[in-house]
GROMACS .gro file of C-alpha atoms in nm:
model
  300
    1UNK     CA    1   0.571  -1.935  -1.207
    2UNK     CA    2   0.243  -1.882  -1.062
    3UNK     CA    3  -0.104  -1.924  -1.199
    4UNK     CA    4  -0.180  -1.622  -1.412
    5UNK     CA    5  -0.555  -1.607  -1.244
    6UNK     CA    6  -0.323  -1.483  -0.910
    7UNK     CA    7  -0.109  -1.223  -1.078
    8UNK     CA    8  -0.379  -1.033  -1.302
    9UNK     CA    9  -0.552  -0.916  -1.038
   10UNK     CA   10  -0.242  -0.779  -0.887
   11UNK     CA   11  -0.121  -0.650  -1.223
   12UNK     CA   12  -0.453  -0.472  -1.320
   13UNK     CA   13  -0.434  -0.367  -0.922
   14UNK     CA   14  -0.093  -0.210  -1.028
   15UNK     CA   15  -0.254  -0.012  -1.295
   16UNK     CA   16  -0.549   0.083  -1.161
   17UNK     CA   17  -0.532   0.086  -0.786
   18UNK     CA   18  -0.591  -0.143  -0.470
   19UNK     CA   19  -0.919  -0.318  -0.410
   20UNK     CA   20  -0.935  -0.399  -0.022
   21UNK     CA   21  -1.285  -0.494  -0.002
   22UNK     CA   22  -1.381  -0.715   0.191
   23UNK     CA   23  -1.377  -1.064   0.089
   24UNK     CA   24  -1.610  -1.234  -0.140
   25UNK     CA   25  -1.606  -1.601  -0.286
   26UNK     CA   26  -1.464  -1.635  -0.610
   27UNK     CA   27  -1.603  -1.830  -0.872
   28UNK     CA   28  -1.335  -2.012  -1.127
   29UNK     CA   29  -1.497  -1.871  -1.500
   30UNK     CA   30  -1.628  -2.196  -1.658
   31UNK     CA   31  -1.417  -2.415  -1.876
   32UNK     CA   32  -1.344  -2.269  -2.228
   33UNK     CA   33  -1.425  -1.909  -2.074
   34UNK     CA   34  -1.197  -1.641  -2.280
   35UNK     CA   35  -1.372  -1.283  -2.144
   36UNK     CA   36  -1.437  -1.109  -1.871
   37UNK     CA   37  -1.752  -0.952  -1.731
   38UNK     CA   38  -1.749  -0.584  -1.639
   39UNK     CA   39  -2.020  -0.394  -1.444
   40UNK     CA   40  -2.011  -0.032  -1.423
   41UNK     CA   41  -2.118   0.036  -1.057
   42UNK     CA   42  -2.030   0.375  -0.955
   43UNK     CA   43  -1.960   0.685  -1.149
   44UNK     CA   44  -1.856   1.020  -1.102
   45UNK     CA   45  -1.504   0.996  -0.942
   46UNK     CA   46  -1.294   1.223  -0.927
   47UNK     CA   47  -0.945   1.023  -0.958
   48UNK     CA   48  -1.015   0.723  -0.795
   49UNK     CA   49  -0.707   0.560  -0.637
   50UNK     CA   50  -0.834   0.270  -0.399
   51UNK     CA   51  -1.121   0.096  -0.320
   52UNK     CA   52  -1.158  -0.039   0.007
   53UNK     CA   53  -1.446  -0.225   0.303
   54UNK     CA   54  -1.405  -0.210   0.652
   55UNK     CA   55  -1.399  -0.596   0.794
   56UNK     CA   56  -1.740  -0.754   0.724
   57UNK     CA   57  -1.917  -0.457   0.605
   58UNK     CA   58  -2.064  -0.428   0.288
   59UNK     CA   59  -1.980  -0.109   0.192
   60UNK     CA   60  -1.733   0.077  -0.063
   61UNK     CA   61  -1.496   0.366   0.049
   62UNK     CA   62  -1.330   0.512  -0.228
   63UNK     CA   63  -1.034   0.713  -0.183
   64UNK     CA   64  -0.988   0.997  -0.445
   65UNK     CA   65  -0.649   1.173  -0.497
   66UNK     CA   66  -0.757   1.498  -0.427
   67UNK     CA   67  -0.821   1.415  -0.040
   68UNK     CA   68  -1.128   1.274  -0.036
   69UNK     CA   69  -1.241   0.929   0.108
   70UNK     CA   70  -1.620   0.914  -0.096
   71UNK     CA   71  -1.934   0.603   0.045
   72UNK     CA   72  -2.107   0.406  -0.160
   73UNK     CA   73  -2.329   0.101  -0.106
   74UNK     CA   74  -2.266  -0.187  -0.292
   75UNK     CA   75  -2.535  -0.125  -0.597
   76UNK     CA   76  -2.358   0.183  -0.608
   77UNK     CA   77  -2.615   0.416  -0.417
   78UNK     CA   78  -2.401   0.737  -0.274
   79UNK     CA   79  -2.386   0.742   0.086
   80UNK     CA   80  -2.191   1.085   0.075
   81UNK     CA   81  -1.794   1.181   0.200
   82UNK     CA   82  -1.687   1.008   0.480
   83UNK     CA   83  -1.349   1.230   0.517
   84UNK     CA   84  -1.246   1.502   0.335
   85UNK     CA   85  -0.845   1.623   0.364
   86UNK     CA   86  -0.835   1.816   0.025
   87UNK     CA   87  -0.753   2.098   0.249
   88UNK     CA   88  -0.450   1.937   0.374
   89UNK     CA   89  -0.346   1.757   0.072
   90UNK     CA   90  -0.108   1.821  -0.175
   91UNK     CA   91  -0.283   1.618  -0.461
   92UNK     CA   92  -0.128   1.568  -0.833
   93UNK     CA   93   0.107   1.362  -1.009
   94UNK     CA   94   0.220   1.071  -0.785
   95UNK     CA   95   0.119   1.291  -0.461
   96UNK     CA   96  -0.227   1.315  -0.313
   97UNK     CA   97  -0.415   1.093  -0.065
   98UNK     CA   98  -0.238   0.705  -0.131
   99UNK     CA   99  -0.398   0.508   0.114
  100UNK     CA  100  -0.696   0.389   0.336
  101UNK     CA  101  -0.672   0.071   0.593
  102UNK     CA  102  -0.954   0.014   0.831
  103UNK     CA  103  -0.810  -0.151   1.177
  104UNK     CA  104  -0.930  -0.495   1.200
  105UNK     CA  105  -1.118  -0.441   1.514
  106UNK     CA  106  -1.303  -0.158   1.287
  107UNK     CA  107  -1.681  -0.287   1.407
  108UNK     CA  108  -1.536  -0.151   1.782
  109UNK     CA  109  -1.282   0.062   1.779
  110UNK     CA  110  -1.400   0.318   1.450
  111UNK     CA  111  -0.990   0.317   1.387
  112UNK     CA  112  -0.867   0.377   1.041
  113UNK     CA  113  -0.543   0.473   0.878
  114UNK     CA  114  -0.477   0.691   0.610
  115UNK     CA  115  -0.126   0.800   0.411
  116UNK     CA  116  -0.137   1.145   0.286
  117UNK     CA  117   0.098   1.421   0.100
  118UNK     CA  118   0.078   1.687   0.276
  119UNK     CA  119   0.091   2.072   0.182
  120UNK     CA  120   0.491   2.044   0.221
  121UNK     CA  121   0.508   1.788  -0.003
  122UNK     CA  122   0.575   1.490   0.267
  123UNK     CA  123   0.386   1.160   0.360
  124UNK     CA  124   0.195   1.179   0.691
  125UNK     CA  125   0.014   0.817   0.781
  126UNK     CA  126  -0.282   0.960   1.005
  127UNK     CA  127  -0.524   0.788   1.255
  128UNK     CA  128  -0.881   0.854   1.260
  129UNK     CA  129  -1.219   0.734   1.391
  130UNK     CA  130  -1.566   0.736   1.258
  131UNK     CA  131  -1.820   0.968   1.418
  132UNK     CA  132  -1.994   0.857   1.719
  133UNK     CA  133  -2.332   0.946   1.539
  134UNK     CA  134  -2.317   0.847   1.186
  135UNK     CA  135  -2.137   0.547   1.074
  136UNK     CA  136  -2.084   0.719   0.688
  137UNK     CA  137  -1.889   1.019   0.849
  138UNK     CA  138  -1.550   1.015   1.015
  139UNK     CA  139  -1.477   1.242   1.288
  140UNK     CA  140  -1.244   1.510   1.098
  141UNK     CA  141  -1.134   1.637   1.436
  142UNK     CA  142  -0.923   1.278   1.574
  143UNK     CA  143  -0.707   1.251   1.311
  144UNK     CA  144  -0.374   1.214   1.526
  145UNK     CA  145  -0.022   1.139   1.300
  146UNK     CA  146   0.166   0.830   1.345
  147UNK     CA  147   0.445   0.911   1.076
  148UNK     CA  148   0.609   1.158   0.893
  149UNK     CA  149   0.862   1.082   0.610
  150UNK     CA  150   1.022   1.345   0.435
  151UNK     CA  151   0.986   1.325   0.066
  152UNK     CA  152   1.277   1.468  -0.185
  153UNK     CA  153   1.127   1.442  -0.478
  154UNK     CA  154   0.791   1.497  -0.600
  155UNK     CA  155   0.730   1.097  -0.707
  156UNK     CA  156   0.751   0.737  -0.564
  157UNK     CA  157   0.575   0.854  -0.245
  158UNK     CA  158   0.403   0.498  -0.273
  159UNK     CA  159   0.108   0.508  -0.056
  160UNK     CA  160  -0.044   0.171   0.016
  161UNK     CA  161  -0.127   0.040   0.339
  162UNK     CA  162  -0.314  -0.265   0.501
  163UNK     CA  163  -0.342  -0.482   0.785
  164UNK     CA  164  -0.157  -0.833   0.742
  165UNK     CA  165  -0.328  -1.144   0.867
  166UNK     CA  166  -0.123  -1.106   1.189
  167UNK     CA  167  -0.315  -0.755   1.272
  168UNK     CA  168   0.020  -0.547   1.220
  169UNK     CA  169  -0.048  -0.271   1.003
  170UNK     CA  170   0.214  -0.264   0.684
  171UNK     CA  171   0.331   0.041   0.479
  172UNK     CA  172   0.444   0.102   0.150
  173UNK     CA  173   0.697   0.382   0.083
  174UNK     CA  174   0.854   0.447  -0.277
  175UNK     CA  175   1.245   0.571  -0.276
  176UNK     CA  176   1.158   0.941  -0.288
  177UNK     CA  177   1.127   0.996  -0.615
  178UNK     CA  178   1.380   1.108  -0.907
  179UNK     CA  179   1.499   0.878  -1.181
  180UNK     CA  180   1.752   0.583  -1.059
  181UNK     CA  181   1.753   0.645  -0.699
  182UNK     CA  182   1.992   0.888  -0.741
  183UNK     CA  183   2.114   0.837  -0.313
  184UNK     CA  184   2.070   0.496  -0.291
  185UNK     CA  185   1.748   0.511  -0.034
  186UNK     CA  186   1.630   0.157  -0.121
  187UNK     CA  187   1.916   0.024   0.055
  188UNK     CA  188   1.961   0.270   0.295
  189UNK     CA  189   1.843   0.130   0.622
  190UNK     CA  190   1.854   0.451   0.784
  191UNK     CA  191   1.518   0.607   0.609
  192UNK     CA  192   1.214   0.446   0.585
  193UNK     CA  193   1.225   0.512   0.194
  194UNK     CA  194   1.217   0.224  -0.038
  195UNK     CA  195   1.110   0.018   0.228
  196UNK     CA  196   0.819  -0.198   0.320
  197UNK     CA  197   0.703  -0.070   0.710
  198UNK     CA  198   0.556  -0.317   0.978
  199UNK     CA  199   0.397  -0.150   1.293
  200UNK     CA  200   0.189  -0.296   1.569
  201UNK     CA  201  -0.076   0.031   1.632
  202UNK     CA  202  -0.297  -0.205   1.868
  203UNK     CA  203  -0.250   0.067   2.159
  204UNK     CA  204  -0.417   0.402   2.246
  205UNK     CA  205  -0.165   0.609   2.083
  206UNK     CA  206   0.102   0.617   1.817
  207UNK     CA  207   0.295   0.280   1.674
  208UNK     CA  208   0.463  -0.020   1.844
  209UNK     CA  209   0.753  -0.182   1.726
  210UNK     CA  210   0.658  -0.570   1.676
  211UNK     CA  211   0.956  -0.706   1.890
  212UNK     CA  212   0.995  -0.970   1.549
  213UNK     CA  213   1.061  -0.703   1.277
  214UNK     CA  214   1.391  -0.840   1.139
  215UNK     CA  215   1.553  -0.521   1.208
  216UNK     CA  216   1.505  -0.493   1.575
  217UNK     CA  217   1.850  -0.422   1.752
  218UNK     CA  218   2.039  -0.407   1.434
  219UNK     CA  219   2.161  -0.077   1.249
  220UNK     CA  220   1.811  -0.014   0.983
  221UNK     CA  221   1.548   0.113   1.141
  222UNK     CA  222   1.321  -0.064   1.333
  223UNK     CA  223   0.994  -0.006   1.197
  224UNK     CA  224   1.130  -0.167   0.856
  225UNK     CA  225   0.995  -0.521   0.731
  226UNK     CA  226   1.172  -0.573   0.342
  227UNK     CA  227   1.371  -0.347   0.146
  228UNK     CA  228   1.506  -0.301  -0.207
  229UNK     CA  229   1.162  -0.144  -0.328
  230UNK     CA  230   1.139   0.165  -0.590
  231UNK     CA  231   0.742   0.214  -0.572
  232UNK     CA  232   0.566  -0.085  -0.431
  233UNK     CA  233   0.206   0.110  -0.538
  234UNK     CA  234   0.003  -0.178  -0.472
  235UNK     CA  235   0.040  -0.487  -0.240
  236UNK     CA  236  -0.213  -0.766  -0.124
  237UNK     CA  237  -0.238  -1.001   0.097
  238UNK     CA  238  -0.309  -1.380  -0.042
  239UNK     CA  239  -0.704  -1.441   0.139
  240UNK     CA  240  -0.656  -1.798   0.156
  241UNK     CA  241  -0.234  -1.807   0.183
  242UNK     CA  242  -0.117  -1.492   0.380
  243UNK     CA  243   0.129  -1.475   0.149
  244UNK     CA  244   0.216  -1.141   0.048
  245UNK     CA  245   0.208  -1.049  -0.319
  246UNK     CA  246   0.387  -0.648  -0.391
  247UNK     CA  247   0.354  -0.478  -0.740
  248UNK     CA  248   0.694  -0.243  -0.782
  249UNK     CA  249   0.700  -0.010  -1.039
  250UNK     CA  250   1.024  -0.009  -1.265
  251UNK     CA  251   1.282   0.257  -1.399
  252UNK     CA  252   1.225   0.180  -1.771
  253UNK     CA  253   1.222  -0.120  -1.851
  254UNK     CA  254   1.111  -0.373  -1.603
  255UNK     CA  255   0.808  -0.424  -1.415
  256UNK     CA  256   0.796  -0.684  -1.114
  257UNK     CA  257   0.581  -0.871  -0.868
  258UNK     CA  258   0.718  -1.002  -0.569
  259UNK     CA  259   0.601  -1.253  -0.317
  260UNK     CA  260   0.694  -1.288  -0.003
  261UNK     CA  261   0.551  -1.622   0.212
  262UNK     CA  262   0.367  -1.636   0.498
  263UNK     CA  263   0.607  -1.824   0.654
  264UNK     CA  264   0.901  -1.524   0.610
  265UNK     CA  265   1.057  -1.345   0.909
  266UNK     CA  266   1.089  -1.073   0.693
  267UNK     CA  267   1.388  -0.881   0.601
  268UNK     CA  268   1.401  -0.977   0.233
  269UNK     CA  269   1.586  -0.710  -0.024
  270UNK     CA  270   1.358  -0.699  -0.292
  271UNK     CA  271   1.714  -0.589  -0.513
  272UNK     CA  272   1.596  -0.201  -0.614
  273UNK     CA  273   1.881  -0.012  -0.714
  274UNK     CA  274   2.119  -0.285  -0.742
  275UNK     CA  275   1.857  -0.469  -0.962
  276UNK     CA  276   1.562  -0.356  -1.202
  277UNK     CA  277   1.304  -0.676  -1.253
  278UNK     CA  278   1.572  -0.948  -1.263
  279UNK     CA  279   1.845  -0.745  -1.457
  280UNK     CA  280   2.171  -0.600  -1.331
  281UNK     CA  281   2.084  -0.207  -1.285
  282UNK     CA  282   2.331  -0.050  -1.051
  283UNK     CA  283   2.609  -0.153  -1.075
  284UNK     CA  284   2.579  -0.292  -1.443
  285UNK     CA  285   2.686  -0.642  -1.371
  286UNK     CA  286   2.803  -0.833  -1.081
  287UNK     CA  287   2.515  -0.707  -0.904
  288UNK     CA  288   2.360  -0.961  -0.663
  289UNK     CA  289   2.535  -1.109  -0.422
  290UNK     CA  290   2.276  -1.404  -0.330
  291UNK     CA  291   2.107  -1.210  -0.078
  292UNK     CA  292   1.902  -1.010  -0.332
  293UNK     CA  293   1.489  -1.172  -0.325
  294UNK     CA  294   1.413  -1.205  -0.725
  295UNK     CA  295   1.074  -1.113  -0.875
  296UNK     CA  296   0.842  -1.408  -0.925
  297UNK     CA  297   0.719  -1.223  -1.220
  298UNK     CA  298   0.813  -0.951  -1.457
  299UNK     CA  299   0.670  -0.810  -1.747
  300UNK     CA  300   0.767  -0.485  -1.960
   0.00000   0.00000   0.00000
């Protein structure tokens, strides 16, 4: 089991929403300590669903659901919309604008990444750049599209995306929604459902696959990195570790983090449908093989 202090973060993360921000040291609470501190900083949100910093820059970007990626400074002091898509979002329930990832080169290039539901009800990950002339607005008119995933349902779009420690920019996608993964998507390696993505988008257009994506020349698709997820909402990279930590949400009963190392070549099956948490779901019993990667933690 891991130290609580790593999986509370992630866990209130899960709840609430990724913080991306950029990197701050962080101070043990002092022997005996048994509360938290909370300071209110910004207000006014309207359904606040990430918070993220580009590399090195003190700033806040807040992405709302309704399609709107809102600037703060750190005391709080509004610095306006950077991006607004509410006109090409299809925002409520688990659908809206999911996602924000700056490109680690952000200081040069002005690249970000966003995952969206579109009017159609589908996930488009978009590419766009910040103005030439004012480093608080992004250029509306660059947004190019690097994916689009059909969505069945109207849930589990997940939404999350960041840059690993290697540069490659990672992807979260639910199963596509409806109760028990009614075809099986999670370990289907023909859609990009379920799944957790890894694409190199270093170049001047569109997505590279990395040639070590465990999937490469095999069957599943290319672009996939792990599988066996139902939601994966939230997921973090360890600052110090690299190690990847991924908040799934369960059917009913069972709630899970998983980790996968640094070290990993990917290609783990995170067990979703086969397995809810650490229990037998589909099939009842008899349900992992070996092959299945178990939760570190669970929780109800």
């Amino acid at each position: 089991m891991r130290n609580l202090r790593f999986l509370l973060p992630l866990a209130l993360a899960a709840a609430f929403g990724c913080d991306s921000s950029t990197p701050a040291a962080v101070t043990p609470p002092p022997a005996g300590a048994d509360s938290l501190a909370v300071e209110v900083v910004v207000t006014g949100l309207s359904r606040p669903l990430r918070l993220v910093s580009p590399p090195g820059d003190p700033r806040l970007f807040v992405v709302e659901q309704g399609g709107r990626i809102r600037v703060f400074d750190r005391d709080g002091s509004d610095r306006g919309v950077f991006l607004d898509l509410s006109a090409a979002t299809s925002a409520g329930g688990e659908r809206g604008l999911l996602g924000l990832a700056f490109a680690p080169d952000y200081a040069a290039s002005g690249r970000f990444y966003v995952n969206v539901t579109d009017q159609a009800g589908d996930s488009r990950v978009l590419r766009f750049n910040v103005s030439v002339t004012d480093p608080d607005r992004a250029d509306p008119g660059s947004g190019r599209q690097l994916l689009l995933v059909d969505q069945p349902y109207a849930n589990h779009n997940g939404g999350h995306l960041e840059f690993g420690p290697d540069g490659m920019l990672y992807i979260g996608f639910g199963d596509g929604g409806a109760a028990n993964d009614p075809q099986n998507r999670a370990q289907d390696g023909g859609t990009l459902l379920g799944k957790m993505l890894r694409l190199d988008v270093s170049g001047p257009t569109g997505y590279a696959i990395p040639p070590d994506n465990p999937f490469v020349g095999l069957p599943a698709r290319d672009e996939i990195w792990a599988t066996g997820l139902r939601n994966p909402w939230c997921f973090s990279f360890d600052r110090l570790t690299g190690d990847l930590y991924i908040a799934d949400v369960g059917q009913a009963t069972l709630e899970e983090v998983d980790i996968q190392p640094a070290s990993s070549a990917g290609g783990e099956n995170y067990g979703w449908r086969l397995m809810e948490g650490t229990d037998c779901f589909n099939p009842p019993a008899a349900c992992n093989d070996g092959s299945l990667t178990l939760p570190v933690y669970e929780y109800d």
